Amino acid sequence: LNTIRKGASTRWLYVFASMCLALVLSVASPLAAQSTASDAEAIEVIDAALTRFAEGGQLSGTILIARGAEVLLEKGYGYAVVGWEIANTPETVYRIGSITKQFTAMAILKLQEDGLLTVDDLICNHLEECPESWSAITIHHLLTHTSGIPSYTDDYAVLSKLMYSTVGSATVVDSFIDEPLQFEPGTNWSYSNSGYHLLGDIIARAAGVNYRRYLQETFFEPLGMESTDLERNTSIISNMAEGYSTGRSRAAYINMNVPYSAGALISTVGDLLKWEQALFNGQVVSQASLDTLWEGAFHLDEQQEYGYGLIRETQDGRVSISHGGGINGFTSLMIYLPEADLTVIVLTNREDTPMDVLAPLILDEMLKVPEASSP
């Protein structure tokens, strides 16, 4: 997609949409002749391959593979802090970048269930400042990246100033509030961190508490997600990995008020599995609300559609639901295949993680397991 940027300073805006399509294409290929006998044997092959990647300096992070709630692999590779040789473990905390967007989206749906807003509301009814050009934009448009509001992360000069600053989220909004729309709302699609930044303010205004507190009280605490939080500039976080651009080079600093509700969450693989299990089992929002994720989704192409904070792809009858993330020092991916009840979560503290190699490798091997050995 044209919206993907590959500069280190803008890595946290990644959707990984193109990569996700490549994953589905790869796992949908016929593999019956090379079937793995069991999940255990598949995990053994995967672990050996990931270990080689780590030993070759291409992988630093934690990976979880599960069928349903059963964890098959949960292991750290490489170092959380290179200089001290502190190893990555299942307890290591990572920035998750744009995986944050699904939490923001579910907060909106939860507020809708509670009667505090609807996705069809005009955003100007929920924002203190709202230019005339935004008058036709709805919350739905923000959720699906169809608002036409340009992403502040696409402007290198603006992003550079914000990244190294100490400004609050209101100043981030000021950086794009007067920009002309890219298109009439609802007529096209362009990945917009600006839109998801505004959703954080809409959540806070509707809920009567700030975005961080709303997520904590509504999702993190009830689900036991003890290592998940909104990262703040002054935070000292237990078990937090240090982020690297490449090799032993530390990533550039970023003011965490900049990604905010578009990409500032931190978490562990275990917490994210709790989230995913709760989400798709109707414990986060109702099944009726879950259905709305795709009812108004924007079709990126014949296989891919962007719903509310998630991408759904269908290729040769196989469905995957996913989202990736990239932010200074970190790369992430969550992908769920409903038919196989298979979850893969990859959190890394490297910007140059070869996710387009690692993820298909894992999925290909797991999907060689005969249907009989899957739940």
Coordinates of C-alpha atoms in Angstrom, one line a residue:
L1 CA 0.0 0.0 0.0
N2 CA 1.2 3.5 -0.7
T3 CA 0.5 4.5 2.9
I4 CA 3.4 2.4 4.2
R5 CA 6.5 4.4 5.0
K6 CA 9.9 2.8 5.5
G7 CA 12.0 5.5 7.3
A8 CA 13.1 4.7 10.8
S9 CA 11.5 7.9 12.2
T10 CA 8.0 6.8 10.9
R11 CA 8.2 3.1 11.5
W12 CA 5.5 3.2 14.2
L13 CA 2.7 4.0 11.6
Y14 CA 3.1 0.6 9.8
V15 CA -0.1 -1.3 9.1
F16 CA 1.7 -4.3 7.7
A17 CA -1.3 -4.7 5.3
S18 CA 0.8 -5.8 2.3
M19 CA 2.8 -8.1 4.5
C20 CA -0.4 -9.7 5.9
L21 CA -1.6 -10.5 2.4
A22 CA 1.7 -12.2 1.7
L23 CA 1.2 -14.3 4.8
V24 CA -2.2 -15.5 3.7
L25 CA -1.0 -16.2 0.2
S26 CA 1.9 -18.3 1.6
V27 CA -0.1 -20.3 4.2
A28 CA -2.9 -21.0 1.7
S29 CA -0.5 -23.0 -0.6
P30 CA -0.9 -26.8 -0.6
L31 CA 1.4 -28.5 1.9
A32 CA -0.3 -31.8 2.5
A33 CA 2.6 -33.8 1.1
Q34 CA 4.9 -32.3 3.8
S35 CA 2.5 -32.5 6.7
T36 CA 3.9 -32.3 10.2
A37 CA 2.6 -35.0 12.5
S38 CA 1.7 -32.8 15.5
D39 CA 1.8 -29.4 17.0
A40 CA 4.7 -30.5 19.1
E41 CA 6.8 -31.4 16.1
A42 CA 5.9 -28.2 14.3
I43 CA 6.9 -26.2 17.4
E44 CA 10.2 -28.0 17.5
V45 CA 10.9 -27.1 13.9
I46 CA 9.8 -23.4 14.5
D47 CA 11.9 -23.0 17.6
A48 CA 15.0 -24.3 15.9
A49 CA 14.5 -21.9 13.0
L50 CA 13.8 -18.9 15.3
T51 CA 16.9 -19.8 17.4
R52 CA 19.0 -19.7 14.2
F53 CA 17.5 -16.3 13.3
A54 CA 18.4 -15.0 16.8
E55 CA 21.9 -16.4 16.7
G56 CA 22.4 -14.7 13.3
G57 CA 21.3 -11.4 14.8
Q58 CA 18.0 -11.2 12.8
L59 CA 15.6 -11.7 15.7
S60 CA 15.3 -10.1 19.1
G61 CA 11.9 -10.5 20.8
T62 CA 9.3 -12.8 22.2
I63 CA 7.0 -15.1 20.3
L64 CA 3.8 -16.9 21.3
I65 CA 2.0 -19.5 19.4
A66 CA -1.3 -20.9 20.6
R67 CA -4.3 -23.1 19.6
G68 CA -7.3 -21.7 21.4
A69 CA -6.1 -20.9 24.9
E70 CA -3.4 -23.6 24.8
V71 CA 0.0 -22.0 24.6
L72 CA 2.3 -24.1 22.4
L73 CA 5.3 -21.8 22.4
E74 CA 6.1 -18.8 24.5
K75 CA 9.7 -17.9 24.4
G76 CA 12.1 -15.0 24.2
Y77 CA 15.0 -14.8 21.7
G78 CA 17.9 -12.4 21.8
Y79 CA 18.4 -9.6 24.3
A80 CA 16.0 -7.1 25.9
V81 CA 19.0 -5.0 26.8
V82 CA 22.0 -5.7 24.6
G83 CA 24.7 -4.0 26.6
W84 CA 23.8 -5.9 29.8
E85 CA 23.0 -9.1 27.9
I86 CA 19.6 -9.3 29.6
A87 CA 17.6 -11.9 27.7
N88 CA 14.1 -11.5 26.3
T89 CA 11.6 -13.7 28.1
P90 CA 7.8 -14.3 28.0
E91 CA 7.6 -11.5 30.7
T92 CA 9.4 -8.9 28.6
V93 CA 7.4 -5.8 27.9
Y94 CA 7.4 -4.2 24.4
R95 CA 5.9 -1.3 22.6
I96 CA 3.2 -2.7 20.4
G97 CA 2.7 0.3 18.0
S98 CA -0.4 0.2 15.9
I99 CA -1.7 -3.0 17.5
T100 CA -2.9 -0.2 19.9
K101 CA -5.6 0.6 17.3
Q102 CA -7.8 -2.4 18.1
F103 CA -7.9 -1.4 21.8
T104 CA -9.0 2.1 20.8
A105 CA -11.6 0.7 18.4
M106 CA -13.0 -1.6 21.1
A107 CA -13.2 1.2 23.5
I108 CA -15.4 3.1 21.0
L109 CA -17.7 0.1 20.6
K110 CA -17.9 -0.4 24.4
L111 CA -18.9 3.3 24.8
Q112 CA -21.5 2.7 22.1
E113 CA -22.9 -0.3 24.0
D114 CA -23.1 1.9 27.1
G115 CA -25.1 4.5 25.1
L116 CA -22.5 7.3 25.4
L117 CA -21.9 7.6 21.6
T118 CA -22.5 5.8 18.3
V119 CA -20.1 5.2 15.5
D120 CA -22.4 7.2 13.2
D121 CA -22.0 10.4 15.4
L122 CA -20.3 13.3 13.8
I123 CA -16.9 13.8 15.4
C124 CA -17.5 17.5 15.9
N125 CA -20.1 16.6 18.5
H126 CA -17.3 15.0 20.6
L127 CA -14.4 17.3 20.1
E128 CA -13.7 20.7 21.7
E129 CA -12.1 22.1 18.5
C130 CA -13.4 21.1 15.1
P131 CA -12.8 22.9 11.8
E132 CA -15.5 23.2 9.2
S133 CA -13.7 20.8 6.9
W134 CA -14.4 18.0 9.5
S135 CA -18.2 18.7 9.7
A136 CA -19.2 15.6 7.7
I137 CA -16.7 13.2 9.4
T138 CA -18.2 10.5 11.6
I139 CA -16.5 8.2 14.2
H140 CA -16.9 5.4 11.7
H141 CA -14.8 7.3 9.2
L142 CA -12.0 7.6 11.8
L143 CA -12.2 3.9 12.7
T144 CA -11.9 2.8 9.1
H145 CA -9.3 5.4 7.9
T146 CA -11.8 6.8 5.5
S147 CA -12.1 10.3 7.0
G148 CA -9.7 12.0 4.6
I149 CA -7.7 13.6 7.5
P150 CA -4.0 13.4 6.5
S151 CA -1.8 11.5 8.9
Y152 CA 0.6 13.7 10.8
T153 CA 3.2 10.9 10.6
D154 CA 3.4 11.4 6.8
D155 CA 5.0 14.8 7.2
Y156 CA 8.6 14.2 8.1
A157 CA 9.3 17.8 9.2
V158 CA 6.2 17.9 11.5
L159 CA 6.8 14.4 12.9
S160 CA 10.5 15.1 13.6
K161 CA 9.6 18.2 15.7
L162 CA 6.9 16.3 17.6
M163 CA 9.0 13.2 18.2
Y164 CA 11.8 15.0 20.0
S165 CA 9.5 17.4 21.9
T166 CA 7.7 17.2 25.3
V167 CA 4.3 18.5 24.0
G168 CA 1.0 17.0 24.9
S169 CA -1.5 15.3 22.6
A170 CA -3.4 18.6 22.0
T171 CA -0.4 20.0 20.3
V172 CA -0.2 16.9 18.1
V173 CA -3.8 17.7 17.0
D174 CA -2.9 21.3 16.3
S175 CA -0.3 20.0 13.8
F176 CA -2.9 18.7 11.5
I177 CA -6.2 20.4 12.4
D178 CA -5.9 23.0 9.6
E179 CA -4.7 20.6 6.9
P180 CA -7.1 20.1 3.9
L181 CA -8.8 16.8 3.6
Q182 CA -7.3 14.3 1.2
F183 CA -10.7 13.3 -0.1
E184 CA -14.4 13.5 0.8
P185 CA -15.1 11.5 3.9
G186 CA -16.2 7.9 3.1
T187 CA -15.1 8.0 -0.5
N188 CA -11.5 6.6 -0.2
W189 CA -9.0 5.0 2.2
S190 CA -5.7 6.4 3.6
Y191 CA -4.1 5.1 6.8
S192 CA -4.4 7.9 9.3
N193 CA -2.7 8.0 12.7
S194 CA -4.4 11.4 13.0
G195 CA -7.8 9.8 13.0
Y196 CA -6.9 7.3 15.7
H197 CA -5.3 10.1 17.7
L198 CA -8.6 11.9 17.7
L199 CA -10.4 8.8 18.8
G200 CA -8.5 8.9 22.0
D201 CA -9.8 12.3 22.7
I202 CA -13.4 11.2 21.8
I203 CA -13.1 8.3 24.2
A204 CA -11.9 10.5 27.1
R205 CA -14.7 13.1 26.5
A206 CA -17.5 10.4 26.3
A207 CA -16.2 8.4 29.2
G208 CA -15.4 11.3 31.5
V209 CA -11.9 9.9 32.3
N210 CA -8.7 10.0 30.3
Y211 CA -8.0 7.5 27.6
R212 CA -5.4 5.5 29.7
R213 CA -7.7 5.2 32.7
Y214 CA -10.6 4.1 30.6
L215 CA -8.6 1.3 29.0
Q216 CA -7.3 0.2 32.4
E217 CA -10.7 0.1 34.1
T218 CA -12.6 -1.3 31.2
F219 CA -10.2 -3.8 29.7
F220 CA -6.8 -4.3 31.4
E221 CA -7.8 -4.8 35.0
P222 CA -10.9 -7.0 34.3
L223 CA -8.9 -9.2 32.0
G224 CA -5.8 -9.5 34.2
M225 CA -3.6 -7.7 31.7
E226 CA -1.1 -6.6 34.4
S227 CA 1.7 -5.7 32.0
T228 CA -0.3 -3.7 29.5
D229 CA -0.4 0.1 29.8
L230 CA -0.2 3.4 27.9
E231 CA 3.5 4.3 27.9
R232 CA 4.3 7.7 29.3
N233 CA 7.4 9.7 28.9
T234 CA 8.3 9.5 32.6
S235 CA 7.5 5.8 33.0
I236 CA 9.9 3.4 34.6
I237 CA 8.6 0.0 33.5
S238 CA 9.5 -3.3 34.9
N239 CA 10.8 -5.8 32.4
M240 CA 10.7 -3.3 29.6
A241 CA 12.9 -4.1 26.6
E242 CA 15.2 -1.4 25.2
G243 CA 14.4 -0.6 21.5
Y244 CA 17.0 -0.8 18.8
S245 CA 17.0 0.4 15.2
T246 CA 19.5 -2.2 13.9
G247 CA 22.0 -4.4 15.7
R248 CA 23.4 -2.5 18.7
S249 CA 22.1 0.9 17.7
R250 CA 19.5 2.4 20.0
A251 CA 16.3 3.7 18.4
A252 CA 15.5 7.3 18.3
Y253 CA 13.6 8.9 21.2
I254 CA 9.9 9.5 20.7
N255 CA 7.6 11.6 22.9
M256 CA 4.8 9.0 23.7
N257 CA 2.2 11.7 23.6
V258 CA 2.7 11.6 19.8
P259 CA 1.5 8.0 19.1
Y260 CA -1.1 8.2 22.0
S261 CA -4.2 6.2 21.1
A262 CA -2.8 5.4 17.7
G263 CA 0.2 3.5 18.9
A264 CA 1.5 4.1 22.5
L265 CA 0.5 0.9 24.3
I266 CA 3.0 -1.5 25.8
S267 CA 2.3 -5.2 26.5
T268 CA 3.6 -8.8 26.7
V269 CA 2.7 -11.7 24.5
G270 CA 0.8 -13.3 27.3
D271 CA -1.4 -10.3 27.9
L272 CA -2.1 -10.0 24.2
L273 CA -3.3 -13.6 24.1
K274 CA -5.6 -12.9 27.0
W275 CA -6.9 -9.9 25.0
E276 CA -7.4 -11.9 21.8
Q277 CA -9.2 -14.8 23.6
A278 CA -11.5 -12.4 25.4
L279 CA -12.1 -10.4 22.2
F280 CA -13.2 -13.2 20.0
N281 CA -15.1 -15.0 22.7
G282 CA -17.3 -11.9 23.3
Q283 CA -15.9 -10.9 26.6
V284 CA -14.7 -7.5 25.5
V285 CA -17.7 -6.4 23.5
S286 CA -20.8 -8.2 22.5
Q287 CA -21.0 -10.4 19.4
A288 CA -23.3 -7.9 17.8
S289 CA -20.6 -5.2 18.3
L290 CA -18.0 -7.6 16.9
D291 CA -20.1 -8.0 13.8
T292 CA -20.0 -4.3 13.1
L293 CA -16.2 -4.5 12.7
W294 CA -16.7 -5.8 9.2
E295 CA -20.2 -4.5 8.2
G296 CA -18.7 -1.1 7.2
A297 CA -15.2 -2.3 6.5
F298 CA -13.3 -0.6 3.6
H299 CA -12.3 -3.2 1.0
L300 CA -8.6 -2.5 0.2
D301 CA -8.7 -5.1 -2.5
E302 CA -10.4 -8.4 -3.3
Q303 CA -8.8 -10.2 -0.4
Q304 CA -8.3 -7.5 2.3
E305 CA -10.7 -5.3 4.2
Y306 CA -9.9 -2.8 7.1
G307 CA -12.5 -2.9 9.8
Y308 CA -12.3 -1.2 13.2
G309 CA -8.6 -1.5 14.1
L310 CA -8.2 -4.9 12.4
I311 CA -7.5 -6.3 9.0
R312 CA -9.4 -9.3 7.7
E313 CA -8.2 -11.2 4.7
T314 CA -9.7 -14.1 2.8
Q315 CA -7.6 -16.2 0.3
D316 CA -8.8 -19.5 -1.1
G317 CA -11.3 -19.8 1.7
R318 CA -8.8 -19.2 4.5
V319 CA -9.5 -16.2 6.8
S320 CA -7.0 -14.3 8.9
I321 CA -7.5 -11.4 11.2
S322 CA -4.5 -9.3 12.0
H323 CA -2.7 -6.1 12.6
G324 CA 1.0 -5.2 12.8
G325 CA 2.8 -2.3 14.4
G326 CA 6.1 -0.5 14.1
I327 CA 7.3 2.2 16.4
N328 CA 10.7 3.5 17.3
G329 CA 12.8 0.5 18.4
F330 CA 10.0 -2.1 18.1
T331 CA 8.1 -4.2 15.5
S332 CA 5.0 -6.3 16.3
L333 CA 2.4 -8.6 14.7
M334 CA -0.7 -10.3 15.9
I335 CA -2.5 -12.7 13.6
Y336 CA -5.4 -15.0 14.2
L337 CA -6.7 -17.8 11.9
P338 CA -10.3 -18.7 13.1
E339 CA -10.6 -22.0 11.3
A340 CA -7.4 -23.4 12.7
D341 CA -8.0 -21.5 16.1
L342 CA -4.4 -20.5 15.7
T343 CA -2.8 -17.4 17.2
V344 CA 0.7 -16.1 16.4
I345 CA 2.0 -13.1 18.4
V346 CA 5.4 -11.6 17.6
L347 CA 6.8 -8.7 19.7
T348 CA 10.4 -7.6 18.9
N349 CA 12.7 -4.8 20.1
R350 CA 14.2 -4.3 16.7
E351 CA 13.0 -2.0 13.9
D352 CA 14.6 -4.2 11.2
T353 CA 12.9 -7.5 12.2
P354 CA 12.3 -9.5 9.0
M355 CA 8.6 -10.0 9.8
D356 CA 7.8 -10.9 6.2
V357 CA 10.1 -13.9 6.6
L358 CA 9.4 -14.9 10.2
A359 CA 5.6 -14.8 10.2
P360 CA 5.1 -17.0 7.0
L361 CA 7.7 -19.5 8.4
I362 CA 5.7 -19.9 11.6
L363 CA 2.3 -20.1 9.9
D364 CA 3.4 -22.5 7.2
E365 CA 4.8 -24.9 9.7
M366 CA 1.7 -24.8 12.0
L367 CA -0.7 -25.3 9.1
K368 CA 1.1 -28.4 8.0
V369 CA -0.4 -30.1 11.1
P370 CA -3.3 -32.4 10.0
E371 CA -6.7 -31.2 10.9
A372 CA -7.2 -34.2 13.2
S373 CA -4.6 -32.8 15.6
S374 CA -6.1 -29.4 15.8
P375 CA -9.0 -28.7 18.2

